[in-house]
Amino acid sequence: MWAVESGEMQNNNQGGGRLTSALLGAVLGPALQLQQPALWDWQVYALAVAFGLALFFSLSLWERAGVRALVALLAAASLAFAFCGLRALQFSSQALDPQLEGRDVAVTGVIAAMPQRNETGVRFRLEVESASSGAAVERLPPQLYLGWYGGAIPDANGLLELQRQAGELHAGERWQMTVRLKAPHGNTNPHGFDYELWLWEQGLQATGYVRAGPRDRPPQRIGETWRHPVERARQSARDAVFEHVSDRKTAGLLAALIVGDQNAIDRADWDIFRATGVAHLMSISGLHITMFAWAAALLVGALWRRSARLCLAWPAQHAALVGGILLATGYSLFSGWGVPAQRTVWMLATVGLLRLSGRRWPWPQVWLLACAVVVTIDPWALLQAGFWLSFVAVGVLFATDVGAAPPGTPSGRMARAASTVLSGLREQWVITLALTPLTLLLFGQVSVVGLLANALAIPWVTLVITPLAMGGAIVAPLWDIAAWAVQALSVYLGWLAALPFASISAPAPPVWAGAAGVLGGVLLAMRLPWHTRLLGVPLLLPVLLWQVARPAPGQFELLAADIGQGNAVIVRTAAHTLVYDAGPRYSPESDAGHRVLVPLLRALDEQVDTLMLSHRDIDHTGGAAAVLAMQPQAALVSSIEDGHELQALRPSQRCAAGQQWRWDGVDFEVLHPQAEDYEATSKPNAMSCVLRVSNGAQTALLVGDIEQPQEARLVAQGVLAKVDLLLVPHHGSKTSSSRPFLEAVEPSLALVQAGYRNRFGHPAAPVLERYRQLGVPVIDSPHCGAALWRSIDAARVACQREMAPRYWHHRFP
């Protein structure tokens, strides 16, 4: 008898080992495929399928349990790798024809999602039905991501013309319009947001804007369709919230919680949420979906138990489980079916089906199964911070067994309530401790007050604000109560965010340090003897003490951030940092400072000594306010006028020729403008601060938007000499880069910061030809991404796009 039971246990253990290996392979396969710089031909993926199937059918041939587990892992990994690659091949076959970029195309299609409106216009997704260019029928990607903007947009000849303001757009409407398209292209920076990956995962293979000028055919609404009814309902609910709640900031928060419209939240509020660690609560996250499923399951179970016939037909606990998941799925659809919501629904459905089957798996297998299901459905979720935060948090809770009641738990009602509160606080503490290293790895910032903020915000948002906000869709006055609840929470969070120690930043550590830190946090949080827990402390040290390498004394480096159409260069010496220009403002709610420079400076752990703004143009000063807010110690040097809005944030010192200083063996010298130029009336470009950086052996020249008259003046003054790196004047405009100027500076390399297919046509073809004739290599940000130049290796520029290429990244034809 004992031998039989022992044999059964051994078989179960072997089967569990194969299952665990297969689930792990189902995750590792896509993880490997996502590292491919380019996709293979479909035949290669077909061979991987055949290899995986052969391994699967050979499992019974292997006698040793360890070998079977390895074969199961390889089989699952091969099949998952091939499946992910074939899906990527199919999607990439729908890419925009490069010949259609920049051309006017007449499109008929249906608005596929709730449009997003801001002060500059409206953005929306269009489901293409037909397209033509002249008399030719064109093939476009199934969905386009379009903007319809007011103001001036260049025509076919590059001349600006005023556009018609966008009309009222609604999901499900069929429209006919002329659009100008381009391939998906985003800024590529170290530790930056991968916009091209986001477009890929959203199923978008082309972006563009609506042509609505006086000589364009006016966009025409053809009629309504039955398609996308959920999106129409979402849009109606969002509009109703803004009509009912007078305070726009509060209305935006409620809209985000009801329909998942995160764009409705004010940027200043997002800053507070990040500083207090509650940003995950202010959108439809996995926590919201899980809490909704829990409440729905309680309701369905209670109603089910009121009918004896239903209970006899199917157990109430099963009905509650299925009902909760189905209602949570409906809530996820209404909230926009975002990636976090999808991930949670698939995880809940997986665990729910496992429970309905009556199987009791160990928690690592349950956790791996949910992870494998999510990755199989959406392999690119592996590259999202939210995926790792949510799954690591769930794994930590499983591993530390926070839900287990401690011995001698009181039985009284008040005692049980106190025990529940303490258990919730411990759970939040465990998650905070374990996820802090991972948060530093992913965001370079962690909230110190997050535990205090979440202790109140989680129950307040999930049990008070969200139910009231959802109920307001049926009984509108509930939105007034929800708005009061939001405002009360905002006061508390604002107080916490104002504390000087509210959040801390740290340089972005490498992946191995983050992984070791997470393991260390888990060890400290687990219910183990203290001498075992303390082993987690040395594992935390790499992520907490990590430092980014700086140039040696006497050397310097320039990092030209990829910010689109504008300038933003970070100059680093051994112990000092200067930021030259701060990039453009993209919209009233978005600029290069918030999007690019602040995260980049945080990841590099930079303390900026000086922010130099070459001149007042918005493509050079757009991100300055964000940089100054993040770097309160930074001095502001510029040529902006005394009445400029930035002067209220930080008094500016004028840049003037002759100013010099020395940092760590590196000399900085301002060559232009002259002090007397401030007394004359000049174009902003003519007042650009020209900065020369040199260590005596290598030199870089940063010139802003100077034009040919200023170039000629510098040549005549005799202050120019050979440079190793030249920031191309005025982004390569026809008005700059005169031949005498280029012959005077003799650049070894030239760097252009310009936007992909920008409306100005920068860099201009005649200018590029001039550099070519002089034998000067030109590196531009659309091809290169962020560009890193080091004085110690002056002949080379390291391009971010070349460091970690992936198959979804834009490739130039």
mmCIF file of C-alpha atoms in Angstrom, residues 125-379:
data_model
loop_
_atom_site.group_PDB
_atom_site.id
_atom_site.type_symbol
_atom_site.label_atom_id
_atom_site.label_comp_id
_atom_site.label_asym_id
_atom_site.label_seq_id
_atom_site.Cartn_x
_atom_site.Cartn_y
_atom_site.Cartn_z
ATOM 1 C CA ARG A 125 -8.285 56.120 -34.366
ATOM 2 C CA LEU A 126 -9.727 55.538 -37.797
ATOM 3 C CA GLU A 127 -10.665 52.072 -39.041
ATOM 4 C CA VAL A 128 -9.870 52.236 -42.751
ATOM 5 C CA GLU A 129 -12.485 51.077 -45.254
ATOM 6 C CA SER A 130 -11.023 52.525 -48.462
ATOM 7 C CA ALA A 131 -8.214 54.836 -49.549
ATOM 8 C CA SER A 132 -7.081 56.503 -52.748
ATOM 9 C CA SER A 133 -4.413 58.864 -53.990
ATOM 10 C CA GLY A 134 -5.620 60.596 -57.090
ATOM 11 C CA ALA A 135 -7.145 57.890 -59.273
ATOM 12 C CA ALA A 136 -5.119 55.086 -57.681
ATOM 13 C CA VAL A 137 -6.563 52.853 -54.981
ATOM 14 C CA GLU A 138 -4.133 52.541 -52.080
ATOM 15 C CA ARG A 139 -3.647 49.862 -49.429
ATOM 16 C CA LEU A 140 -3.318 51.269 -45.927
ATOM 17 C CA PRO A 141 -2.911 49.627 -42.513
ATOM 18 C CA PRO A 142 -6.260 48.586 -40.992
ATOM 19 C CA GLN A 143 -6.123 51.357 -38.362
ATOM 20 C CA LEU A 144 -4.633 54.855 -38.405
ATOM 21 C CA TYR A 145 -3.789 57.087 -35.446
ATOM 22 C CA LEU A 146 -4.718 60.585 -36.594
ATOM 23 C CA GLY A 147 -4.744 64.129 -35.308
ATOM 24 C CA TRP A 148 -7.037 66.909 -36.483
ATOM 25 C CA TYR A 149 -5.453 70.182 -35.440
ATOM 26 C CA GLY A 150 -6.379 73.808 -35.750
ATOM 27 C CA GLY A 151 -3.776 76.447 -36.480
ATOM 28 C CA ALA A 152 -1.172 76.389 -39.254
ATOM 29 C CA ILE A 153 0.127 73.260 -41.003
ATOM 30 C CA PRO A 154 2.446 73.182 -44.033
ATOM 31 C CA ASP A 155 0.974 72.485 -47.453
ATOM 32 C CA ALA A 156 2.580 70.414 -50.224
ATOM 33 C CA ASN A 157 5.044 73.244 -50.930
ATOM 34 C CA GLY A 158 6.043 73.671 -47.294
ATOM 35 C CA LEU A 159 4.028 76.911 -46.893
ATOM 36 C CA LEU A 160 1.910 77.283 -43.760
ATOM 37 C CA GLU A 161 -1.854 77.477 -44.150
ATOM 38 C CA LEU A 162 -4.637 77.813 -41.608
ATOM 39 C CA GLN A 163 -6.632 74.648 -40.895
ATOM 40 C CA ARG A 164 -10.323 74.230 -40.209
ATOM 41 C CA GLN A 165 -11.072 73.481 -36.580
ATOM 42 C CA ALA A 166 -11.971 69.886 -35.800
ATOM 43 C CA GLY A 167 -15.677 69.158 -35.589
ATOM 44 C CA GLU A 168 -17.437 66.928 -33.090
ATOM 45 C CA LEU A 169 -16.259 63.370 -33.632
ATOM 46 C CA HIS A 170 -17.937 60.312 -32.141
ATOM 47 C CA ALA A 171 -16.954 56.659 -32.079
ATOM 48 C CA GLY A 172 -18.811 54.648 -34.691
ATOM 49 C CA GLU A 173 -19.194 57.525 -37.161
ATOM 50 C CA ARG A 174 -18.104 57.089 -40.775
ATOM 51 C CA TRP A 175 -15.998 59.943 -42.145
ATOM 52 C CA GLN A 176 -14.318 60.827 -45.411
ATOM 53 C CA MET A 177 -11.183 62.956 -45.128
ATOM 54 C CA THR A 178 -7.804 63.722 -46.639
ATOM 55 C CA VAL A 179 -4.881 62.698 -44.448
ATOM 56 C CA ARG A 180 -1.115 62.884 -44.570
ATOM 57 C CA LEU A 181 0.582 59.821 -43.092
ATOM 58 C CA LYS A 182 3.954 58.642 -41.856
ATOM 59 C CA ALA A 183 5.376 55.441 -40.427
ATOM 60 C CA PRO A 184 5.259 55.001 -36.635
ATOM 61 C CA HIS A 185 8.250 56.902 -35.312
ATOM 62 C CA GLY A 186 8.987 57.958 -31.748
ATOM 63 C CA ASN A 187 11.806 59.477 -29.770
ATOM 64 C CA THR A 188 14.445 56.978 -28.650
ATOM 65 C CA ASN A 189 16.299 57.815 -25.450
ATOM 66 C CA PRO A 190 18.114 55.902 -22.711
ATOM 67 C CA HIS A 191 15.570 54.700 -20.142
ATOM 68 C CA GLY A 192 12.850 56.400 -22.191
ATOM 69 C CA PHE A 193 9.321 55.471 -23.206
ATOM 70 C CA ASP A 194 9.169 53.279 -26.333
ATOM 71 C CA TYR A 195 6.416 54.993 -28.321
ATOM 72 C CA GLU A 196 6.912 52.705 -31.303
ATOM 73 C CA LEU A 197 6.337 49.651 -29.104
ATOM 74 C CA TRP A 198 3.171 51.265 -27.726
ATOM 75 C CA LEU A 199 1.856 51.844 -31.261
ATOM 76 C CA TRP A 200 2.750 48.255 -32.197
ATOM 77 C CA GLU A 201 0.876 46.824 -29.242
ATOM 78 C CA GLN A 202 -2.111 49.055 -29.963
ATOM 79 C CA GLY A 203 -2.286 47.664 -33.500
ATOM 80 C CA LEU A 204 -1.357 50.976 -35.168
ATOM 81 C CA GLN A 205 0.933 50.924 -38.200
ATOM 82 C CA ALA A 206 0.650 54.552 -39.316
ATOM 83 C CA THR A 207 0.171 57.976 -37.766
ATOM 84 C CA GLY A 208 -0.698 61.270 -39.378
ATOM 85 C CA TYR A 209 -2.997 64.269 -39.429
ATOM 86 C CA VAL A 210 -6.120 65.453 -41.210
ATOM 87 C CA ARG A 211 -5.645 67.933 -44.042
ATOM 88 C CA ALA A 212 -8.280 70.614 -43.490
ATOM 89 C CA GLY A 213 -6.829 73.701 -45.153
ATOM 90 C CA PRO A 214 -8.739 76.129 -47.400
ATOM 91 C CA ARG A 215 -7.588 74.276 -50.548
ATOM 92 C CA ASP A 216 -8.284 70.793 -49.155
ATOM 93 C CA ARG A 217 -11.506 68.948 -49.563
ATOM 94 C CA PRO A 218 -13.364 69.480 -46.258
ATOM 95 C CA PRO A 219 -13.632 66.393 -44.035
ATOM 96 C CA GLN A 220 -17.144 65.015 -44.395
ATOM 97 C CA ARG A 221 -19.217 63.043 -41.933
ATOM 98 C CA ILE A 222 -21.033 60.404 -43.959
ATOM 99 C CA GLY A 223 -23.169 58.967 -41.185
ATOM 100 C CA GLU A 224 -23.354 56.695 -38.178
ATOM 101 C CA THR A 225 -22.748 52.965 -38.058
ATOM 102 C CA TRP A 226 -23.607 50.210 -35.599
ATOM 103 C CA ARG A 227 -19.938 49.522 -34.976
ATOM 104 C CA HIS A 228 -18.118 50.213 -31.700
ATOM 105 C CA PRO A 229 -21.176 50.669 -29.453
ATOM 106 C CA VAL A 230 -19.079 50.311 -26.286
ATOM 107 C CA GLU A 231 -16.837 53.173 -27.364
ATOM 108 C CA ARG A 232 -19.888 55.341 -28.055
ATOM 109 C CA ALA A 233 -21.212 54.575 -24.582
ATOM 110 C CA ARG A 234 -17.838 55.417 -23.054
ATOM 111 C CA GLN A 235 -17.733 58.728 -24.872
ATOM 112 C CA SER A 236 -21.267 59.590 -23.746
ATOM 113 C CA ALA A 237 -20.378 58.804 -20.124
ATOM 114 C CA ARG A 238 -17.215 60.910 -20.294
ATOM 115 C CA ASP A 239 -19.059 63.859 -21.810
ATOM 116 C CA ALA A 240 -21.786 63.554 -19.166
ATOM 117 C CA VAL A 241 -19.194 63.721 -16.372
ATOM 118 C CA PHE A 242 -17.676 66.933 -17.756
ATOM 119 C CA GLU A 243 -21.120 68.477 -18.187
ATOM 120 C CA HIS A 244 -22.191 67.625 -14.642
ATOM 121 C CA VAL A 245 -18.992 68.310 -12.655
ATOM 122 C CA SER A 246 -17.913 71.932 -12.982
ATOM 123 C CA ASP A 247 -14.315 71.514 -11.780
ATOM 124 C CA ARG A 248 -12.436 70.200 -14.808
ATOM 125 C CA LYS A 249 -9.607 68.598 -12.801
ATOM 126 C CA THR A 250 -12.052 66.644 -10.648
ATOM 127 C CA ALA A 251 -14.149 65.715 -13.676
ATOM 128 C CA GLY A 252 -11.025 64.408 -15.399
ATOM 129 C CA LEU A 253 -10.236 62.132 -12.472
ATOM 130 C CA LEU A 254 -13.769 60.757 -12.416
ATOM 131 C CA ALA A 255 -13.675 60.183 -16.172
ATOM 132 C CA ALA A 256 -10.425 58.257 -15.754
ATOM 133 C CA LEU A 257 -11.987 56.005 -13.122
ATOM 134 C CA ILE A 258 -15.204 55.430 -15.078
ATOM 135 C CA VAL A 259 -14.072 55.019 -18.676
ATOM 136 C CA GLY A 260 -10.286 54.763 -18.337
ATOM 137 C CA ASP A 261 -9.544 58.132 -19.988
ATOM 138 C CA GLN A 262 -6.146 58.842 -18.432
ATOM 139 C CA ASN A 263 -5.612 61.802 -20.762
ATOM 140 C CA ALA A 264 -8.367 63.612 -18.866
ATOM 141 C CA ILE A 265 -6.200 63.834 -15.727
ATOM 142 C CA ASP A 266 -4.317 67.094 -15.314
ATOM 143 C CA ARG A 267 -0.521 66.850 -15.587
ATOM 144 C CA ALA A 268 -0.010 68.543 -12.207
ATOM 145 C CA ASP A 269 -2.209 65.873 -10.626
ATOM 146 C CA TRP A 270 -0.125 63.141 -12.244
ATOM 147 C CA ASP A 271 2.977 64.682 -10.625
ATOM 148 C CA ILE A 272 1.305 64.472 -7.207
ATOM 149 C CA PHE A 273 0.161 60.891 -7.795
ATOM 150 C CA ARG A 274 3.662 59.785 -8.793
ATOM 151 C CA ALA A 275 5.262 61.567 -5.839
ATOM 152 C CA THR A 276 2.873 59.819 -3.431
ATOM 153 C CA GLY A 277 2.953 56.414 -5.153
ATOM 154 C CA VAL A 278 -0.778 56.247 -5.954
ATOM 155 C CA ALA A 279 -0.636 56.671 -9.725
ATOM 156 C CA HIS A 280 -1.760 53.048 -10.137
ATOM 157 C CA LEU A 281 -5.088 53.950 -8.493
ATOM 158 C CA MET A 282 -5.953 56.820 -10.806
ATOM 159 C CA SER A 283 -6.606 54.705 -13.877
ATOM 160 C CA ILE A 284 -8.319 51.424 -14.549
ATOM 161 C CA SER A 285 -5.667 49.156 -13.070
ATOM 162 C CA GLY A 286 -5.562 45.528 -12.070
ATOM 163 C CA LEU A 287 -6.535 46.532 -8.529
ATOM 164 C CA HIS A 288 -9.761 48.150 -9.737
ATOM 165 C CA ILE A 289 -10.710 45.149 -11.852
ATOM 166 C CA THR A 290 -9.929 42.712 -9.035
ATOM 167 C CA MET A 291 -11.918 44.708 -6.479
ATOM 168 C CA PHE A 292 -14.811 45.003 -8.920
ATOM 169 C CA ALA A 293 -14.731 41.245 -9.531
ATOM 170 C CA TRP A 294 -14.710 40.619 -5.762
ATOM 171 C CA ALA A 295 -17.703 42.917 -5.151
ATOM 172 C CA ALA A 296 -19.583 41.507 -8.141
ATOM 173 C CA ALA A 297 -18.951 37.957 -6.938
ATOM 174 C CA LEU A 298 -20.369 38.812 -3.502
ATOM 175 C CA LEU A 299 -23.479 40.306 -5.120
ATOM 176 C CA VAL A 300 -24.030 37.422 -7.537
ATOM 177 C CA GLY A 301 -23.489 34.885 -4.756
ATOM 178 C CA ALA A 302 -25.965 36.623 -2.442
ATOM 179 C CA LEU A 303 -28.623 36.788 -5.169
ATOM 180 C CA TRP A 304 -27.984 33.197 -6.240
ATOM 181 C CA ARG A 305 -28.481 31.899 -2.703
ATOM 182 C CA ARG A 306 -31.971 33.413 -2.602
ATOM 183 C CA SER A 307 -33.132 30.726 -5.054
ATOM 184 C CA ALA A 308 -33.097 27.090 -3.914
ATOM 185 C CA ARG A 309 -33.630 25.941 -7.492
ATOM 186 C CA LEU A 310 -30.551 27.794 -8.716
ATOM 187 C CA CYS A 311 -28.444 26.459 -5.835
ATOM 188 C CA LEU A 312 -29.481 22.907 -6.681
ATOM 189 C CA ALA A 313 -28.683 23.474 -10.346
ATOM 190 C CA TRP A 314 -25.242 24.956 -9.687
ATOM 191 C CA PRO A 315 -23.377 25.757 -6.444
ATOM 192 C CA ALA A 316 -23.617 29.393 -5.414
ATOM 193 C CA GLN A 317 -19.835 29.736 -5.018
ATOM 194 C CA HIS A 318 -19.331 28.662 -8.635
ATOM 195 C CA ALA A 319 -21.997 31.063 -9.864
ATOM 196 C CA ALA A 320 -20.423 33.855 -7.831
ATOM 197 C CA LEU A 321 -17.002 33.115 -9.295
ATOM 198 C CA VAL A 322 -18.204 33.067 -12.904
ATOM 199 C CA GLY A 323 -20.505 36.045 -12.410
ATOM 200 C CA GLY A 324 -17.764 38.119 -10.828
ATOM 201 C CA ILE A 325 -15.348 37.415 -13.684
ATOM 202 C CA LEU A 326 -17.966 38.114 -16.369
ATOM 203 C CA LEU A 327 -19.046 41.393 -14.777
ATOM 204 C CA ALA A 328 -15.395 42.396 -14.317
ATOM 205 C CA THR A 329 -14.861 41.662 -18.017
ATOM 206 C CA GLY A 330 -17.780 43.944 -18.856
ATOM 207 C CA TYR A 331 -16.321 46.675 -16.645
ATOM 208 C CA SER A 332 -12.958 46.254 -18.378
ATOM 209 C CA LEU A 333 -14.577 46.617 -21.799
ATOM 210 C CA PHE A 334 -16.427 49.754 -20.712
ATOM 211 C CA SER A 335 -13.226 51.215 -19.287
ATOM 212 C CA GLY A 336 -11.483 50.921 -22.646
ATOM 213 C CA TRP A 337 -10.074 47.381 -22.504
ATOM 214 C CA GLY A 338 -6.643 48.726 -21.657
ATOM 215 C CA VAL A 339 -3.655 46.427 -21.342
ATOM 216 C CA PRO A 340 -3.704 46.364 -17.480
ATOM 217 C CA ALA A 341 -7.406 45.509 -17.530
ATOM 218 C CA GLN A 342 -6.913 42.771 -20.136
ATOM 219 C CA ARG A 343 -4.058 41.322 -18.139
ATOM 220 C CA THR A 344 -6.178 41.167 -14.993
ATOM 221 C CA VAL A 345 -9.176 39.628 -16.755
ATOM 222 C CA TRP A 346 -7.052 36.862 -18.276
ATOM 223 C CA MET A 347 -5.443 36.186 -14.911
ATOM 224 C CA LEU A 348 -8.802 36.076 -13.091
ATOM 225 C CA ALA A 349 -10.299 33.832 -15.783
ATOM 226 C CA THR A 350 -7.336 31.447 -15.599
ATOM 227 C CA VAL A 351 -7.459 31.112 -11.822
ATOM 228 C CA GLY A 352 -11.258 30.882 -11.925
ATOM 229 C CA LEU A 353 -11.253 28.022 -14.426
ATOM 230 C CA LEU A 354 -8.647 26.246 -12.351
ATOM 231 C CA ARG A 355 -10.894 26.470 -9.287
ATOM 232 C CA LEU A 356 -13.961 25.332 -11.229
ATOM 233 C CA SER A 357 -12.044 22.275 -12.398
ATOM 234 C CA GLY A 358 -11.463 21.291 -8.774
ATOM 235 C CA ARG A 359 -7.692 21.201 -9.179
ATOM 236 C CA ARG A 360 -5.460 22.425 -6.377
ATOM 237 C CA TRP A 361 -2.110 23.458 -7.723
ATOM 238 C CA PRO A 362 0.815 24.812 -5.691
ATOM 239 C CA TRP A 363 0.958 28.591 -5.831
ATOM 240 C CA PRO A 364 4.067 28.752 -8.086
ATOM 241 C CA GLN A 365 2.218 26.775 -10.752
ATOM 242 C CA VAL A 366 -0.912 28.926 -10.431
ATOM 243 C CA TRP A 367 1.228 32.042 -10.703
ATOM 244 C CA LEU A 368 3.140 30.693 -13.720
ATOM 245 C CA LEU A 369 -0.085 29.575 -15.406
ATOM 246 C CA ALA A 370 -1.630 33.041 -15.133
ATOM 247 C CA CYS A 371 1.619 34.579 -16.377
ATOM 248 C CA ALA A 372 1.830 32.124 -19.308
ATOM 249 C CA VAL A 373 -1.766 32.804 -20.366
ATOM 250 C CA VAL A 374 -1.239 36.578 -20.349
ATOM 251 C CA VAL A 375 2.052 36.305 -22.272
ATOM 252 C CA THR A 376 0.514 33.939 -24.840
ATOM 253 C CA ILE A 377 -2.314 36.397 -25.522
ATOM 254 C CA ASP A 378 -0.116 39.514 -25.396
ATOM 255 C CA PRO A 379 3.619 38.684 -25.625
#
